[in-house]
Short mmCIF file of C-alpha atoms and ligand atoms in Angstrom, two decimals:
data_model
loop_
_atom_site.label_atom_id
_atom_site.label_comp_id
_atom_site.label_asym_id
_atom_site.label_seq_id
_atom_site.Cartn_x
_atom_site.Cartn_y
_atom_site.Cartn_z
CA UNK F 25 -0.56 -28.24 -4.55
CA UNK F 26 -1.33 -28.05 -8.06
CA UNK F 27 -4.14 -26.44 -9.48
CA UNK F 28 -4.12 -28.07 -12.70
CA UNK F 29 -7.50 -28.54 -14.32
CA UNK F 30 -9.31 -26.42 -11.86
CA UNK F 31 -11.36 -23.52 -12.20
CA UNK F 32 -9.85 -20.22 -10.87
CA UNK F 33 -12.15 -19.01 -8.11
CA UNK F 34 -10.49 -15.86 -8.02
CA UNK F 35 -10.00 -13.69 -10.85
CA UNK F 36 -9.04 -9.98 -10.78
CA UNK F 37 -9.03 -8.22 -14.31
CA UNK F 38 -6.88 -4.95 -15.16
CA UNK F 39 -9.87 -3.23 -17.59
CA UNK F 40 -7.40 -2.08 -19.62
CA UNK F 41 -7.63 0.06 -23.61
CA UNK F 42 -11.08 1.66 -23.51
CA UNK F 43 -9.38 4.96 -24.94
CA UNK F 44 -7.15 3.19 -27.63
CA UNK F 45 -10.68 1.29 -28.53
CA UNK F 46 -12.53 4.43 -29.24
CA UNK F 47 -9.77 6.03 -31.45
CA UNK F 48 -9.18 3.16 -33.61
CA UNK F 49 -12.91 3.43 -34.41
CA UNK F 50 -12.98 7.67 -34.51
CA UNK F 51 -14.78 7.63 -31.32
CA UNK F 52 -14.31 10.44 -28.44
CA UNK F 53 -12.84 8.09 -25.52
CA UNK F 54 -16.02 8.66 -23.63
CA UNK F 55 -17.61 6.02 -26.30
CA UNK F 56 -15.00 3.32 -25.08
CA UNK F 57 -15.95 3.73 -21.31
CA UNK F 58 -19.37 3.34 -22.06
CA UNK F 59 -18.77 0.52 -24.32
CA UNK F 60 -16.00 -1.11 -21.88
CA UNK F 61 -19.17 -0.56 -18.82
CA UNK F 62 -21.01 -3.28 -21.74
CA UNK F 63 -18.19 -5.35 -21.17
CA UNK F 64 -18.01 -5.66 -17.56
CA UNK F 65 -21.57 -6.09 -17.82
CA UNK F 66 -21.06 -9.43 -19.70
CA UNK F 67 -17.93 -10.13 -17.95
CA UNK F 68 -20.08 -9.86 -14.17
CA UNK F 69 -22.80 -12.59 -15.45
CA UNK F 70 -20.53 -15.43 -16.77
CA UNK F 71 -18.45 -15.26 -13.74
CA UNK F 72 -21.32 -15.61 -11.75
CA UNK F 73 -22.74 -18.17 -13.64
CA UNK F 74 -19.58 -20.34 -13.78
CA UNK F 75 -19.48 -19.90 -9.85
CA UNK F 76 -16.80 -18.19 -9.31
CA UNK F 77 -16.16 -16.79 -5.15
CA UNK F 78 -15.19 -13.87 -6.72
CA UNK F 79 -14.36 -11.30 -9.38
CA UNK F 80 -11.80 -7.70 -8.74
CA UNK F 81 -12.33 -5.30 -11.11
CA UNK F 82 -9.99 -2.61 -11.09
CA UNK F 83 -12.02 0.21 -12.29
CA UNK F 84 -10.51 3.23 -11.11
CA UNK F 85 -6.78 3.95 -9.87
CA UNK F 86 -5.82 6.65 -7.80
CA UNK F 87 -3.32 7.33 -10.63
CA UNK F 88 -6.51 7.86 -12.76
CA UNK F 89 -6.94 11.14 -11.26
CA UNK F 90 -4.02 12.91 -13.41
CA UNK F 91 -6.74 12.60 -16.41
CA UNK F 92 -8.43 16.00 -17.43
CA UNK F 93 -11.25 16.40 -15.42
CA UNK F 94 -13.59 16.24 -18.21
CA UNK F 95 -12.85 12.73 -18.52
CA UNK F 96 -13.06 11.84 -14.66
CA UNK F 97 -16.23 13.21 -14.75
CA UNK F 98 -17.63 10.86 -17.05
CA UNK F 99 -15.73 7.77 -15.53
CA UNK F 100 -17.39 8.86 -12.21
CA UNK F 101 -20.78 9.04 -14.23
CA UNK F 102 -20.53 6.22 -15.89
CA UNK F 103 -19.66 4.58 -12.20
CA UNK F 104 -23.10 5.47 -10.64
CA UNK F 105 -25.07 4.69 -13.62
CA UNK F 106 -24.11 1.40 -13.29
CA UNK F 107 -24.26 1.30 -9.92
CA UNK F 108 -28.09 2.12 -10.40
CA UNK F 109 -28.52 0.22 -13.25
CA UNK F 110 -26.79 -2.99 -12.23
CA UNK F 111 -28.53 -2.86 -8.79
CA UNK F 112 -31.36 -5.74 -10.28
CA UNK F 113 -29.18 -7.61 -12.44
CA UNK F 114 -26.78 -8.12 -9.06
CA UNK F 115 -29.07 -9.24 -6.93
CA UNK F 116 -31.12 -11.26 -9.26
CA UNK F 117 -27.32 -13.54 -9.77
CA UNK F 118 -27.25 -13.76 -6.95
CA UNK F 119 -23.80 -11.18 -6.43
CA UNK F 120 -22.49 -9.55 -3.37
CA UNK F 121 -20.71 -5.90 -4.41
CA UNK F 122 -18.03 -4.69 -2.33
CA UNK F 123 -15.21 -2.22 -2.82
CA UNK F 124 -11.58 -1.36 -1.93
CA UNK F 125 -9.63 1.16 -2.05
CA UNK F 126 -9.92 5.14 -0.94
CA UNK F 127 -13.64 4.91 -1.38
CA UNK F 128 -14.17 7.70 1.01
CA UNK F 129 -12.54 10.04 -1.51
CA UNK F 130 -15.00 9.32 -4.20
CA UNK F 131 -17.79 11.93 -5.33
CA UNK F 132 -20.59 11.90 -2.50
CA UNK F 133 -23.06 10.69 -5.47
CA UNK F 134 -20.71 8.01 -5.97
CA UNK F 135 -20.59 7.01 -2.44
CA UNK F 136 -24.31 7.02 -1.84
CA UNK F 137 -24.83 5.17 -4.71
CA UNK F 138 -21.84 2.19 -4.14
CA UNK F 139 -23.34 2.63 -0.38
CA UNK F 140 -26.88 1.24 -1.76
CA UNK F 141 -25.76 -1.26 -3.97
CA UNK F 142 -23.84 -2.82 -1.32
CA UNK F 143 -26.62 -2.58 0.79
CA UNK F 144 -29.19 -4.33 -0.96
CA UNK F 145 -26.63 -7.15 -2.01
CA UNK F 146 -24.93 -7.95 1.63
CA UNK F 147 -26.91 -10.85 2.34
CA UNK F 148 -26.12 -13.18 -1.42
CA UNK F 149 -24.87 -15.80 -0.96
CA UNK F 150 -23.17 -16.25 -4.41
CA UNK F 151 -20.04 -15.03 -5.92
CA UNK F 152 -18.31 -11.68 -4.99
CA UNK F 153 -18.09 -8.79 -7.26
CA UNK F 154 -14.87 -6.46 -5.57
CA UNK F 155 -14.79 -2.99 -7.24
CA UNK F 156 -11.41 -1.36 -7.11
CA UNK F 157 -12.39 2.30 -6.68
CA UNK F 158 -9.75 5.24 -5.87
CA UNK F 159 -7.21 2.13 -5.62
CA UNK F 160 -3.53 1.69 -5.42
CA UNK F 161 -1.70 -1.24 -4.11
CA UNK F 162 1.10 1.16 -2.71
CA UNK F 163 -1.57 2.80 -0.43
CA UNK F 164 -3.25 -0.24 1.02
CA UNK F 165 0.27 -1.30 2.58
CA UNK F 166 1.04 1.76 3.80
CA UNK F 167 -2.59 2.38 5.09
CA UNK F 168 -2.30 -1.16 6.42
CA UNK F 169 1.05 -0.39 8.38
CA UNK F 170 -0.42 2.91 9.36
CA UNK F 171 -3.04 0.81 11.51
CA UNK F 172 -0.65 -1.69 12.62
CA UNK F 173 1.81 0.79 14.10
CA UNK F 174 -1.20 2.42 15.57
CA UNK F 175 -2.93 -0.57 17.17
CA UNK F 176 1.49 -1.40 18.74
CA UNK F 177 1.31 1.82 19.94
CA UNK F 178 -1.81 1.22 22.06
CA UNK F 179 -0.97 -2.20 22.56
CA UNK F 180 -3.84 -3.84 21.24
CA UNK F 181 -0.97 -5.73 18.45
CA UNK F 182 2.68 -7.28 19.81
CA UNK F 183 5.22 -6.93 17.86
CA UNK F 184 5.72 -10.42 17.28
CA UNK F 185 2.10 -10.69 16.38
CA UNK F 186 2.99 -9.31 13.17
CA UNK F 187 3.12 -12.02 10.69
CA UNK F 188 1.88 -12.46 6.63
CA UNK F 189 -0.90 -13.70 8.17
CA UNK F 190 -2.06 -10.72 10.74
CA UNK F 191 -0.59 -8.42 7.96
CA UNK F 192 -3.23 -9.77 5.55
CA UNK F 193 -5.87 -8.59 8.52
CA UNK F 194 -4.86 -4.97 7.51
CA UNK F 195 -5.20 -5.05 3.65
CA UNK F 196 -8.25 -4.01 2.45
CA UNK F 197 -8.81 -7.27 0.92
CA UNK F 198 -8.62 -8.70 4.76
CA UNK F 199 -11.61 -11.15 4.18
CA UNK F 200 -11.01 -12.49 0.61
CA UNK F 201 -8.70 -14.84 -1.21
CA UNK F 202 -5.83 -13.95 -2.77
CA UNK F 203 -6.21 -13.96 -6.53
CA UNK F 204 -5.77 -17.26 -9.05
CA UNK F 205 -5.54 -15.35 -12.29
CA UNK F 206 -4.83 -11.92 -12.97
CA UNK F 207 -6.41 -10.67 -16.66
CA UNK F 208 -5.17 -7.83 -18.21
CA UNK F 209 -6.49 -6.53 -21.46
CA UNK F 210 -4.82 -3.79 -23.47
CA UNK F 211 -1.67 -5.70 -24.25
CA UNK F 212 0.67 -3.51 -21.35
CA UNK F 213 3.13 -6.06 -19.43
CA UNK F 214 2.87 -4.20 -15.86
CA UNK F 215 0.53 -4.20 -12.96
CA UNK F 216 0.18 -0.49 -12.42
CA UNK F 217 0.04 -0.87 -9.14
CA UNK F 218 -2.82 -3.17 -8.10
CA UNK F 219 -2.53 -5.97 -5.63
CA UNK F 220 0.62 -5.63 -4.67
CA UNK F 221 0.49 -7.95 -1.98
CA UNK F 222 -2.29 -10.06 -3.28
CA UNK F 223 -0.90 -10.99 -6.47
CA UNK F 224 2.75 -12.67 -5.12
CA UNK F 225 1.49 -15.99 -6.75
CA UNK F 226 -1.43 -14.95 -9.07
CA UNK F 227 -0.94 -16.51 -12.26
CA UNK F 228 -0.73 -13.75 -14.75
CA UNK F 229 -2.63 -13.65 -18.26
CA UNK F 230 -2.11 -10.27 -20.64
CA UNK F 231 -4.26 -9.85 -23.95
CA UNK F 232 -3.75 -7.29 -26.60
CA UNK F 233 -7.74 -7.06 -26.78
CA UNK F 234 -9.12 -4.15 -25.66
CA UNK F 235 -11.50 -4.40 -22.87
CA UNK F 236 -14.41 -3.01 -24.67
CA UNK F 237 -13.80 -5.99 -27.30
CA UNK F 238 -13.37 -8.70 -24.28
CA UNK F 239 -16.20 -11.02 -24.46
CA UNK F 240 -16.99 -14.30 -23.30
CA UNK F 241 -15.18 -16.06 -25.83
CA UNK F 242 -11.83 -14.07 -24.43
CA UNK F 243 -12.37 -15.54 -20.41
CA UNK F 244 -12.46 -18.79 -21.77
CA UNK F 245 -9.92 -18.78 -23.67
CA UNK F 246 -7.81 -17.36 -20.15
CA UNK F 247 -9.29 -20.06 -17.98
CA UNK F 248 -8.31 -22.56 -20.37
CA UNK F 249 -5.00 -21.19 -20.10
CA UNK F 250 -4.95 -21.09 -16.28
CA UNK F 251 -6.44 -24.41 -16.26
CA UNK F 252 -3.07 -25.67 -18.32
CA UNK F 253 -0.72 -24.06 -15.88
CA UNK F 254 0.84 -25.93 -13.09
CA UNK F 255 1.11 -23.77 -9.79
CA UNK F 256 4.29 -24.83 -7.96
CA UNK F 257 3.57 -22.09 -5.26
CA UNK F 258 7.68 -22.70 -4.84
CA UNK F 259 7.99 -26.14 -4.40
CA UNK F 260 8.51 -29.27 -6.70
CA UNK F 261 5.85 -31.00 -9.38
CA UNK F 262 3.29 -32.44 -7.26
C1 IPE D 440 -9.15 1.70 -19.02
O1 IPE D 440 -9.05 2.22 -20.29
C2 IPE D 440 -10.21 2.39 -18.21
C3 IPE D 440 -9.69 3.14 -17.06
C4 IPE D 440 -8.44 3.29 -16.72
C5 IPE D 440 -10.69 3.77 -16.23
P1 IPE D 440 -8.11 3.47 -20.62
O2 IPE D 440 -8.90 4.71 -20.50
O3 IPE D 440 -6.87 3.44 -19.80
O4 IPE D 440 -7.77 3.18 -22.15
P2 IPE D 440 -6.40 3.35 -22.89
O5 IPE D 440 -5.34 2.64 -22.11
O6 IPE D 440 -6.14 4.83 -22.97
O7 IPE D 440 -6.62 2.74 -24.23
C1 IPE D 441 -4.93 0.60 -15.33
O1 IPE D 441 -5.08 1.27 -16.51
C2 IPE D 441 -5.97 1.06 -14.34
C3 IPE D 441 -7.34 0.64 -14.60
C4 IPE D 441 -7.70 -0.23 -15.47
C5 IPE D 441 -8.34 1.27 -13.76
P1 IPE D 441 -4.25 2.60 -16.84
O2 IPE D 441 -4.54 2.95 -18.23
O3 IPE D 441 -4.50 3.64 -15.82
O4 IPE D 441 -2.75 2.07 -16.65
P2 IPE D 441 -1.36 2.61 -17.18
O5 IPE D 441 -1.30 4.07 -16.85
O6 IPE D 441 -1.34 2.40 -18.66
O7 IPE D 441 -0.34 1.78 -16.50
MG1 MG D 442 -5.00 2.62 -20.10
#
């Protein structure tokens, strides 16, 4: 039961303090976006290369859209430039892209652009890079039991069909494993609503280094930690 020793194969990170990055150094915030895109960048390529089935980034909450729309603007820039620019760099590790979340509510450019990339990696065979795009864990449940009541109502589901397991079937994350280790950077202690369902025994790692600043060096040091823990999943020391 324990997964002492092992490596994570799922990790989801919370990109967390690009803003609070670029003001400690006198920079517009823009400057920490485009220095937190190096990041994930960096971030991408050592996952792959340690094997991992797959890596959630939450990039964009649907919370995010309260910001000025100066600064959405560039986040959704900053999105299809690396999009475009990532597209060779993906496929030549080997990386699958997908995405959950609201994606239909993105910027058409956007769209097109996470359409292609997704495209022209479907067929790798190695680890999975999950962008969370227009995402809220709040909304996958209730789009989830949206679909469930529908598919009881035209009796294509029974009610007592509907276990954790068929539940699951609904999330957007239907197809993928639940997350070992959840990173956030930034130093906040709170989920902000991201894999709400996902996460029930996702062991949890928060840094006070800003995600422009995580390097390497910073998702070893969390796997080492993760690698430490004992996961009891509720039961006794194995
Ligand atoms: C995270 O950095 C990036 C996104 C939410 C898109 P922030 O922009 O939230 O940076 P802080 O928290 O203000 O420092
Ligand atoms: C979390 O960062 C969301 C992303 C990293 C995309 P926020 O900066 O939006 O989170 P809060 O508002 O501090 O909880
Ligand atoms: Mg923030």
């Amino acid at each position: 039961m324990s997964d002492k020793g092992h490596l994570p194969s799922h990790i989801a990170i919370i990109m967390d303090g690009n803003g609070r990055w670029a003001r400690r150094k006198g920079f517009m915030r823009f400057r920490g976006h485009r220095e937190g895109a190096e990041s994930v960048r960096e971030i991408t390529r050592e996952c792959a290369k340690k094997h991992l089935k797959q890596l959630t980034l939450y990039a964009f909450s649907q919370e995010n859209w309260k910001r000025p729309q100066r600064e959405i603007n560039l986040l959704m820039k900053l999105l299809k430039e690396f999009l475009i620019k990532e597209r060779k760099e993906i496929n030549d590790n080997n990386i699958r892209l997908t995405a959950i979340g609201r994606v239909h509510e993105l910027p058409d450019d956007a769209q097109r652009e996470l359409a292609i990339t997704m495209e022209g990696s479907k067929n790798n065979t190695g680890m999975i890079l999950c962008l969370a795009l227009n995402y809220g864990g709040r909304a996958e449940i209730v789009d989830a039991a949206k679909q469930i009541a529908k598919d009881v109502r035209t009796g294509k589901l029974g009610l007592d069909e509907i276990t954790e397991e068929t539940f699951k079937q609904y999330l957007y994350m239907r197809d993928m494993p639940d997350p070992d280790l959840l990173i956030r950077t930034g130093g906040e202690m709170r989920v902000s609503n991201f894999l709400l369902w996902e996460i029930s025994y996702t062991e949890l790692w928060v840094t006070p280094v800003l995600w422009p600043d995580f390097k390497k060096a910073h998702l070893e040091e969390a796997i080492k930690d993760y690698q430490r823990r004992e996961r009891r999943f509720g039961g006794i020391r194995g």
